[in-house]
Coordinates of C-alpha atoms in Angstrom, one line a residue:
X1 CA 92.0 -89.1 -49.2
X2 CA 89.1 -89.9 -47.0
X3 CA 85.9 -91.5 -48.3
X4 CA 87.6 -94.9 -48.7
X5 CA 85.1 -95.9 -46.1
X6 CA 81.6 -96.6 -47.3
X7 CA 78.8 -94.8 -45.6
X8 CA 76.8 -96.9 -43.1
X9 CA 73.1 -97.6 -43.5
X10 CA 72.5 -95.0 -40.7
X11 CA 74.3 -92.4 -42.7
X12 CA 72.3 -93.2 -45.8
X13 CA 69.2 -92.4 -43.6
X14 CA 70.4 -88.8 -43.2
X15 CA 72.3 -89.2 -40.0
X16 CA 75.4 -87.1 -39.8
X17 CA 78.6 -89.0 -40.5
X18 CA 82.1 -88.6 -39.1
X19 CA 85.0 -90.3 -40.8
X20 CA 88.6 -90.4 -39.6
X21 CA 92.0 -91.4 -41.1
X22 CA 94.6 -91.7 -38.4
X23 CA 98.2 -92.0 -39.9
X24 CA 100.7 -93.2 -37.2
X25 CA 104.1 -91.7 -38.2
X26 CA 107.2 -92.8 -36.2
X27 CA 110.1 -91.2 -38.2
X28 CA 111.8 -88.8 -38.2
X29 CA 109.5 -87.5 -35.4
X30 CA 106.7 -89.5 -33.9
X31 CA 103.3 -88.0 -34.3
X32 CA 99.8 -88.7 -35.6
X33 CA 98.6 -87.0 -38.8
X34 CA 94.8 -87.0 -38.6
X35 CA 92.2 -86.1 -41.2
X36 CA 88.5 -86.1 -40.6
X37 CA 85.3 -85.4 -42.6
X38 CA 82.0 -84.4 -40.8
X39 CA 78.8 -84.5 -42.9
X40 CA 76.0 -82.6 -41.3
X41 CA 73.0 -80.6 -42.7
X42 CA 71.6 -79.4 -39.5
X43 CA 74.1 -76.7 -38.3
X44 CA 76.0 -73.7 -39.6
X45 CA 78.9 -74.4 -37.2
X46 CA 79.9 -77.2 -34.9
X47 CA 81.7 -77.1 -31.5
X48 CA 84.7 -79.5 -31.4
X49 CA 86.3 -80.9 -28.3
X50 CA 90.2 -80.8 -28.2
X51 CA 92.5 -83.6 -26.9
X52 CA 94.0 -83.0 -23.5
X53 CA 97.2 -81.2 -23.4
X54 CA 97.8 -81.8 -19.6
X55 CA 99.4 -84.9 -18.3
X56 CA 98.9 -87.8 -18.2
X57 CA 97.4 -87.5 -21.7
X58 CA 99.9 -84.9 -22.7
X59 CA 99.1 -84.3 -26.3
X60 CA 99.2 -81.2 -28.4
X61 CA 97.1 -80.3 -31.5
X62 CA 99.2 -78.5 -34.2
X63 CA 98.0 -76.9 -37.4
X64 CA 94.3 -77.5 -37.2
X65 CA 92.7 -76.4 -40.5
X66 CA 89.4 -76.9 -42.1
X67 CA 87.9 -76.8 -45.6
X68 CA 84.7 -77.5 -47.5
X69 CA 84.5 -80.4 -49.9
X70 CA 86.0 -78.3 -52.6
X71 CA 89.0 -77.5 -50.6
X72 CA 88.1 -73.9 -49.8
X73 CA 89.1 -72.9 -46.3
X74 CA 86.5 -72.4 -43.7
X75 CA 86.9 -70.5 -40.4
X76 CA 88.3 -72.3 -37.3
X77 CA 87.8 -70.4 -34.0
X78 CA 89.2 -71.2 -30.6
X79 CA 86.4 -71.8 -28.2
X80 CA 87.4 -72.4 -24.6
X81 CA 89.2 -75.8 -24.5
X82 CA 88.2 -76.6 -28.0
X83 CA 87.2 -75.1 -31.3
X84 CA 84.2 -74.0 -33.4
X85 CA 84.3 -74.6 -37.2
X86 CA 81.9 -73.6 -39.9
X87 CA 79.8 -76.5 -41.4
X88 CA 79.2 -75.6 -45.0
X89 CA 76.6 -77.6 -47.1
X90 CA 77.8 -81.1 -47.9
X91 CA 80.3 -81.3 -45.0
X92 CA 83.5 -80.0 -43.5
X93 CA 86.9 -81.6 -43.6
X94 CA 89.5 -80.8 -40.9
X95 CA 93.0 -82.2 -40.3
X96 CA 95.7 -81.7 -37.7
X97 CA 98.9 -83.0 -36.4
X98 CA 99.0 -84.5 -32.8
X99 CA 102.3 -84.5 -30.9
X100 CA 102.9 -86.4 -27.7
X101 CA 104.8 -85.1 -24.6
X102 CA 106.1 -88.6 -23.8
X103 CA 107.3 -91.6 -25.8
X104 CA 106.0 -94.0 -23.3
X105 CA 102.7 -93.7 -21.5
X106 CA 103.3 -92.8 -17.8
X107 CA 100.1 -94.6 -16.8
X108 CA 97.1 -96.2 -18.4
X109 CA 95.3 -93.0 -18.4
X110 CA 98.1 -91.5 -20.4
X111 CA 99.5 -91.4 -23.9
X112 CA 102.8 -92.1 -25.6
X113 CA 104.1 -92.7 -29.1
X114 CA 107.6 -93.6 -30.2
X115 CA 109.2 -95.7 -33.0
X116 CA 108.1 -99.0 -31.4
X117 CA 104.5 -98.3 -30.3
X118 CA 101.4 -96.1 -29.8
X119 CA 99.5 -96.2 -26.4
X120 CA 96.8 -93.7 -25.8
X121 CA 93.5 -92.8 -24.4
X122 CA 91.5 -91.8 -27.5
X123 CA 90.3 -88.7 -25.5
X124 CA 93.9 -87.6 -26.1
X125 CA 93.7 -88.2 -29.8
X126 CA 90.4 -87.0 -31.4
X127 CA 89.3 -83.6 -32.2
X128 CA 85.6 -84.4 -32.4
X129 CA 82.1 -82.9 -32.3
X130 CA 81.4 -81.9 -28.6
X131 CA 78.7 -84.3 -27.3
X132 CA 77.5 -81.9 -24.7
X133 CA 76.2 -79.7 -27.5
X134 CA 75.8 -82.1 -30.3
X135 CA 73.6 -84.7 -28.5
X136 CA 71.1 -82.0 -27.4
X137 CA 70.2 -81.2 -30.9
X138 CA 70.5 -84.5 -32.8
X139 CA 71.9 -87.9 -32.7
X140 CA 75.8 -88.0 -32.6
X141 CA 77.3 -88.9 -36.0
X142 CA 77.8 -92.4 -37.3
X143 CA 81.5 -92.8 -36.9
X144 CA 84.2 -94.7 -38.7
X145 CA 88.0 -94.7 -37.9
X146 CA 90.7 -96.0 -40.1
X147 CA 94.3 -96.3 -38.9
X148 CA 97.3 -96.2 -41.2
X149 CA 100.2 -97.8 -39.4
X150 CA 103.8 -98.9 -40.1
X151 CA 104.0 -102.3 -41.7
X152 CA 103.3 -105.2 -39.5
X153 CA 101.7 -103.2 -36.7
X154 CA 98.5 -104.4 -34.9
X155 CA 95.8 -101.9 -33.9
X156 CA 94.0 -102.6 -30.6
X157 CA 90.8 -100.7 -29.5
X158 CA 87.7 -101.4 -27.6
X159 CA 85.9 -101.4 -31.0
X160 CA 87.9 -104.3 -32.4
X161 CA 91.3 -105.7 -33.2
X162 CA 93.1 -105.2 -36.6
X163 CA 89.9 -104.3 -38.5
X164 CA 90.1 -102.3 -41.7
X165 CA 87.7 -99.7 -40.2
X166 CA 86.5 -99.3 -36.6
X167 CA 83.0 -98.1 -35.9
X168 CA 82.6 -96.6 -32.4
X169 CA 79.0 -96.6 -31.3
X170 CA 78.9 -92.9 -30.3
X171 CA 80.6 -90.0 -28.6
X172 CA 81.3 -92.1 -25.4
X173 CA 82.9 -94.9 -27.3
X174 CA 85.0 -92.5 -29.5
X175 CA 86.2 -90.3 -26.6
X176 CA 86.6 -92.9 -23.9
X177 CA 88.4 -95.9 -25.3
X178 CA 91.9 -97.2 -25.4
X179 CA 93.8 -97.1 -28.6
X180 CA 97.0 -99.0 -28.9
X181 CA 99.2 -100.1 -31.8
X182 CA 102.5 -101.9 -32.1
X183 CA 104.0 -104.8 -34.1
X184 CA 104.3 -107.2 -31.1
X185 CA 100.9 -107.3 -29.4
X186 CA 99.8 -110.8 -28.6
X187 CA 96.0 -111.2 -28.6
X188 CA 94.1 -113.7 -26.5
X189 CA 90.3 -114.2 -26.3
X190 CA 88.0 -115.9 -23.8
X191 CA 84.4 -115.7 -22.6
X192 CA 83.3 -115.3 -19.0
X193 CA 79.6 -115.4 -18.2
X194 CA 78.5 -114.6 -21.8
X195 CA 80.9 -111.7 -22.1
X196 CA 83.8 -111.9 -24.5
X197 CA 87.1 -110.3 -23.3
X198 CA 89.9 -109.6 -25.5
X199 CA 93.5 -109.3 -23.9
X200 CA 96.2 -107.6 -25.9
X201 CA 99.6 -108.0 -24.3
X202 CA 102.9 -106.3 -25.2
X203 CA 106.2 -106.8 -23.6
X204 CA 107.9 -109.5 -21.3
X205 CA 107.2 -109.8 -17.6
X206 CA 107.8 -112.0 -14.7
X207 CA 104.5 -113.8 -15.2
X208 CA 103.0 -115.6 -18.1
X209 CA 100.2 -114.3 -20.5
X210 CA 98.0 -117.1 -19.2
X211 CA 98.4 -116.0 -15.6
X212 CA 97.2 -112.5 -16.5
X213 CA 94.3 -114.0 -18.4
X214 CA 93.3 -116.1 -15.4
X215 CA 93.3 -113.0 -13.2
X216 CA 91.2 -111.0 -15.7
X217 CA 88.7 -113.9 -16.1
X218 CA 88.5 -114.2 -12.3
X219 CA 87.9 -110.5 -11.9
X220 CA 85.0 -110.6 -14.4
X221 CA 83.4 -113.7 -13.0
X222 CA 83.6 -112.6 -9.3
X223 CA 82.4 -109.1 -10.1
X224 CA 79.4 -110.4 -12.1
X225 CA 78.6 -112.8 -9.3
X226 CA 78.5 -109.9 -6.8
X227 CA 77.0 -107.2 -8.9
X228 CA 75.1 -108.8 -11.7
X229 CA 76.1 -109.7 -15.3
X230 CA 78.9 -107.8 -16.9
X231 CA 77.2 -104.7 -18.4
X232 CA 78.9 -104.8 -21.8
X233 CA 79.1 -107.6 -24.4
X234 CA 82.8 -107.3 -24.8
X235 CA 85.7 -106.0 -22.7
X236 CA 89.0 -105.1 -24.2
X237 CA 92.1 -105.3 -21.8
X238 CA 95.3 -103.7 -23.1
X239 CA 98.5 -104.7 -21.2
X240 CA 101.6 -102.6 -22.0
X241 CA 104.9 -101.7 -20.6
X242 CA 105.6 -98.4 -18.8
X243 CA 108.5 -96.9 -16.9
X244 CA 109.7 -98.2 -13.6
X245 CA 107.9 -96.6 -10.8
X246 CA 105.0 -95.5 -13.1
X247 CA 102.6 -98.4 -12.8
X248 CA 99.0 -97.7 -13.0
X249 CA 95.7 -99.1 -14.3
X250 CA 92.6 -97.3 -15.2
X251 CA 89.2 -97.7 -17.0
X252 CA 89.6 -96.0 -20.3
X253 CA 85.9 -96.3 -21.2
X254 CA 82.8 -98.2 -20.6
X255 CA 84.3 -101.3 -22.2
X256 CA 88.0 -100.8 -22.4
X257 CA 90.6 -101.2 -19.6
X258 CA 94.2 -100.3 -19.8
X259 CA 97.0 -101.9 -17.7
X260 CA 100.5 -100.5 -17.5
X261 CA 103.2 -102.5 -15.8
X262 CA 106.8 -101.8 -14.7
X263 CA 109.4 -103.8 -16.6
X264 CA 110.0 -107.0 -14.7
X265 CA 107.0 -106.5 -12.4
X266 CA 105.5 -109.6 -10.8
X267 CA 101.8 -110.3 -10.8
X268 CA 101.6 -110.0 -7.0
X269 CA 98.7 -109.3 -4.7
X270 CA 98.8 -105.5 -5.1
X271 CA 98.7 -105.7 -8.9
X272 CA 95.9 -108.4 -8.9
X273 CA 93.9 -106.1 -6.8
X274 CA 94.5 -103.4 -9.3
X275 CA 93.1 -105.6 -12.1
X276 CA 90.0 -106.4 -10.0
X277 CA 89.6 -102.7 -9.2
X278 CA 89.7 -101.7 -12.9
X279 CA 87.3 -104.5 -13.8
X280 CA 84.8 -103.3 -11.2
X281 CA 84.9 -99.8 -13.0
X282 CA 82.7 -101.5 -15.7
X283 CA 80.0 -101.2 -13.0
X284 CA 81.2 -98.2 -11.0
X285 CA 82.1 -95.5 -13.4
X286 CA 80.4 -97.3 -16.2
X287 CA 76.9 -98.2 -15.3
X288 CA 76.9 -96.0 -12.2
X289 CA 78.4 -92.5 -11.8
X290 CA 78.7 -91.2 -8.2
X291 CA 81.0 -89.3 -6.0
X292 CA 84.6 -90.5 -6.2
X293 CA 84.6 -91.9 -2.7
X294 CA 82.3 -94.5 -4.0
X295 CA 83.5 -95.0 -7.6
X296 CA 87.1 -95.2 -6.4
X297 CA 87.2 -95.9 -2.7
X298 CA 84.3 -98.4 -2.4
X299 CA 85.5 -100.0 -5.6
X300 CA 88.9 -100.5 -4.0
X301 CA 87.3 -102.1 -0.9
X302 CA 85.2 -104.5 -3.1
X303 CA 88.1 -105.3 -5.3
X304 CA 90.1 -106.3 -2.2
X305 CA 87.3 -108.4 -0.9
X306 CA 86.8 -110.2 -4.2
X307 CA 90.5 -110.8 -4.7
X308 CA 90.8 -112.2 -1.2
X309 CA 87.9 -114.6 -1.9
X310 CA 89.2 -115.7 -5.3
X311 CA 92.8 -116.2 -4.1
X312 CA 91.9 -118.0 -1.0
X313 CA 93.9 -115.7 1.1
X314 CA 91.5 -113.9 3.5
X315 CA 94.4 -112.0 5.0
X316 CA 94.7 -110.1 1.7
X317 CA 91.7 -108.1 2.6
X318 CA 93.0 -107.1 5.9
X319 CA 96.5 -106.3 4.6
X320 CA 95.1 -104.1 1.8
X321 CA 92.8 -102.3 4.2
X322 CA 95.6 -101.6 6.6
X323 CA 97.7 -100.3 3.9
X324 CA 94.8 -98.0 3.1
X325 CA 94.6 -97.0 6.7
X326 CA 98.3 -96.2 7.0
X327 CA 98.1 -93.9 3.8
X328 CA 95.0 -92.3 5.1
X329 CA 96.7 -91.4 8.4
X330 CA 99.4 -89.6 6.5
X331 CA 97.0 -87.4 4.6
X332 CA 97.2 -84.0 6.3
X333 CA 93.6 -83.0 5.5
X334 CA 92.2 -86.3 7.0
X335 CA 90.5 -84.5 9.9
X336 CA 89.7 -81.2 8.2
X337 CA 88.0 -82.1 4.9
X338 CA 85.3 -84.6 3.9
X339 CA 85.8 -86.6 0.8
X340 CA 83.2 -84.7 -1.0
X341 CA 84.9 -81.4 -0.1
X342 CA 88.2 -82.8 -1.4
X343 CA 86.6 -83.8 -4.7
X344 CA 84.9 -80.4 -5.2
X345 CA 88.1 -78.6 -4.4
X346 CA 89.7 -80.8 -7.3
X347 CA 92.7 -81.7 -5.2
X348 CA 95.2 -83.7 -7.2
X349 CA 97.5 -86.4 -6.3
X350 CA 98.0 -90.2 -6.7
X351 CA 95.7 -92.6 -4.9
X352 CA 97.9 -92.8 -1.8
X353 CA 97.4 -89.1 -1.0
X354 CA 93.6 -88.7 -1.7
X355 CA 90.8 -89.3 0.8
X356 CA 88.4 -90.4 -1.9
X357 CA 90.6 -93.4 -2.4
X358 CA 92.0 -94.2 1.0
X359 CA 89.3 -93.1 3.3
X360 CA 86.8 -94.2 0.7
X361 CA 88.1 -97.8 0.9
X362 CA 87.7 -97.6 4.7
X363 CA 84.3 -96.2 4.4
X364 CA 83.3 -99.2 2.2
X365 CA 84.6 -101.6 4.8
X366 CA 83.0 -99.9 7.8
X367 CA 79.6 -99.6 6.1
X368 CA 79.7 -103.2 4.9
X369 CA 80.4 -104.3 8.5
X370 CA 77.6 -102.0 9.9
X371 CA 75.1 -103.5 7.6
X372 CA 76.3 -107.1 8.2
X373 CA 76.2 -106.6 12.0
X374 CA 72.8 -104.9 12.0
X375 CA 71.2 -107.7 9.8
X376 CA 73.1 -110.7 11.3
X377 CA 74.8 -111.1 8.0
X378 CA 71.6 -111.3 6.0
X379 CA 72.5 -108.1 4.0
X380 CA 75.9 -106.6 2.9
X381 CA 77.1 -103.5 1.1
X382 CA 76.8 -105.6 -2.1
X383 CA 73.0 -105.4 -1.7
X384 CA 73.2 -101.6 -1.6
X385 CA 75.4 -101.7 -4.7
X386 CA 73.1 -103.9 -6.7
X387 CA 70.1 -101.7 -5.9
X388 CA 72.0 -98.6 -6.9
X389 CA 73.3 -100.2 -10.1
X390 CA 69.7 -101.2 -11.0
X391 CA 68.5 -97.7 -10.5
X392 CA 71.4 -96.2 -12.5
X393 CA 70.8 -98.6 -15.4
X394 CA 67.2 -97.4 -15.7
X395 CA 68.3 -93.8 -16.0
X396 CA 71.7 -93.7 -17.8
X397 CA 73.7 -90.5 -17.5
X398 CA 72.2 -89.5 -14.1
X399 CA 74.7 -89.1 -11.3
X400 CA 73.8 -91.1 -8.1
X401 CA 73.8 -88.7 -5.2
X402 CA 75.3 -89.4 -1.7
X403 CA 71.8 -88.8 -0.4
X404 CA 70.5 -91.8 -2.5
X405 CA 73.3 -94.0 -1.2
X406 CA 72.7 -92.9 2.3
X407 CA 69.0 -93.5 2.2
X408 CA 69.4 -97.0 0.6
X409 CA 72.1 -98.0 3.1
X410 CA 69.8 -97.1 6.0
X411 CA 66.9 -98.9 4.3
X412 CA 68.9 -102.1 4.0
X413 CA 71.0 -101.9 7.2
X414 CA 68.6 -100.0 9.5
X415 CA 69.3 -97.1 11.8
X416 CA 72.6 -98.5 13.1
X417 CA 74.2 -97.5 9.8
X418 CA 73.6 -93.8 10.5
X419 CA 76.4 -93.1 13.0
X420 CA 78.8 -95.0 10.8
X421 CA 77.8 -92.9 7.8
X422 CA 78.1 -89.7 9.7
X423 CA 81.6 -90.7 10.8
X424 CA 83.2 -92.1 7.6
X425 CA 81.3 -90.2 4.9
X426 CA 79.8 -87.0 6.2
X427 CA 82.3 -86.4 9.0
X428 CA 86.0 -85.7 9.3
X429 CA 87.0 -87.4 12.6
X430 CA 89.9 -89.9 12.2
X431 CA 88.9 -93.5 11.7
X432 CA 90.6 -95.4 14.5
X433 CA 92.5 -98.6 13.9
X434 CA 90.4 -100.6 16.4
X435 CA 87.3 -99.9 14.3
X436 CA 88.9 -101.1 11.2
X437 CA 90.1 -104.3 12.9
X438 CA 86.6 -104.9 14.2
X439 CA 85.1 -104.3 10.9
X440 CA 87.4 -106.8 9.2
X441 CA 86.5 -109.4 11.8
X442 CA 82.8 -108.9 11.0
X443 CA 83.2 -109.0 7.3
X444 CA 85.7 -112.0 7.2
X445 CA 84.4 -113.9 10.3
X446 CA 88.1 -114.6 11.1
X447 CA 90.5 -113.3 13.7
X448 CA 92.6 -110.5 12.2
X449 CA 96.3 -109.8 12.8
X450 CA 96.9 -106.2 13.3
X451 CA 100.2 -104.9 11.9
X452 CA 102.3 -102.4 14.0
X453 CA 100.9 -98.8 13.6
X454 CA 103.1 -96.2 12.1
X455 CA 103.0 -93.1 14.4
X456 CA 101.8 -89.8 13.1
X457 CA 102.5 -86.7 15.0
X458 CA 99.5 -85.2 16.8
X459 CA 97.1 -87.8 15.4
X460 CA 95.2 -90.4 17.4
X461 CA 95.8 -93.8 15.7
X462 CA 94.0 -96.1 18.1
X463 CA 91.1 -95.9 20.6
X464 CA 88.4 -93.3 20.0
X465 CA 88.3 -90.6 17.4
X466 CA 89.2 -87.0 18.4
X467 CA 86.2 -85.0 19.6

């Protein structure tokens, strides 16, 4: 039964409460059995969000039922992608079974459960009150989550490690955090710049735990030096094994980062860059929400720059930018659609086939170079980023617009930034290789070796952009 969890002080002051028991069942068929109790006196019914059935989360809710505290059934109605349940006096209990489409997570934005471990984005686990309607009327409930796992398993979340009961701070923490459990997680802890990070590692790779720990520490330190202090007091990194060819890393929530590695994969430049990228999401995507060309593409550029500075290999920045250029040149819509149009059309694909990633990275490079060139190196794109982050932190939840980024970039870099913006952000003309090369020289202050271009039919790869 529920109610094994004591109500918090906030609950005793008449705040709504939400208590979960999550039972991890691995045999004979792997699934989660979840029971919840919501206590609320302020509504006759409550809108509930539903876990994502689509990949990569790939979960499916089965047998959702609800009762009052005496066990009498209450109505459950389908409502869009979620549900609406009655909220009788005293509270409503609901329970359901959650099945997974995959036994192993395909990426760190995915979910998987088998007899050896659970790895999931909690957005793919919890049926929960819909924050978009709940928060408008009253504070989100005080939350407690209790996991019931097979003997010897460790539970890892952004809310803690192996605690009897986890207490997510609110809807964002509940719906946007990593949940992982297995008997063989190894947990490491360290502090960087006053921020604690917890690293939970599962599986053997061709690099040591301490090597990964050093990369994570460096990503936090370099990012905070560039953008200001880490915006959360604790960051949880969960490192797990995926399938060959299915590597990915992604911010799960504002303080939780998942890393999925191929079996036997090396901690090489590309994957170090990934770790830096995901760490930067604590700022871009965490503190600051904007168009994806910034939150993904500019993040990729800054991650490459910080990784190159930390590793002492300045060529890494050039190599990663040229990789981005080659992928960008292969995207068929590269001269017919802006990055904002691609996002609004909700075009799907991995990051090698999306303009918001590949052209976005190049946009970050060219804007950085334009600002440096116009100010004789006195200002950089980092100055723009810090000003935007400061504004975003004063007004949480507000999306930073392209117009704001544009105006601030011109304020810091002057009118010379305008034609670059029109080309790489607002326009659709192809970015020539020579411009990428010159921008790299400005940013690094070093000569840049240009790799051989890969021809693309009917596209201009060098020289001037097409009219």
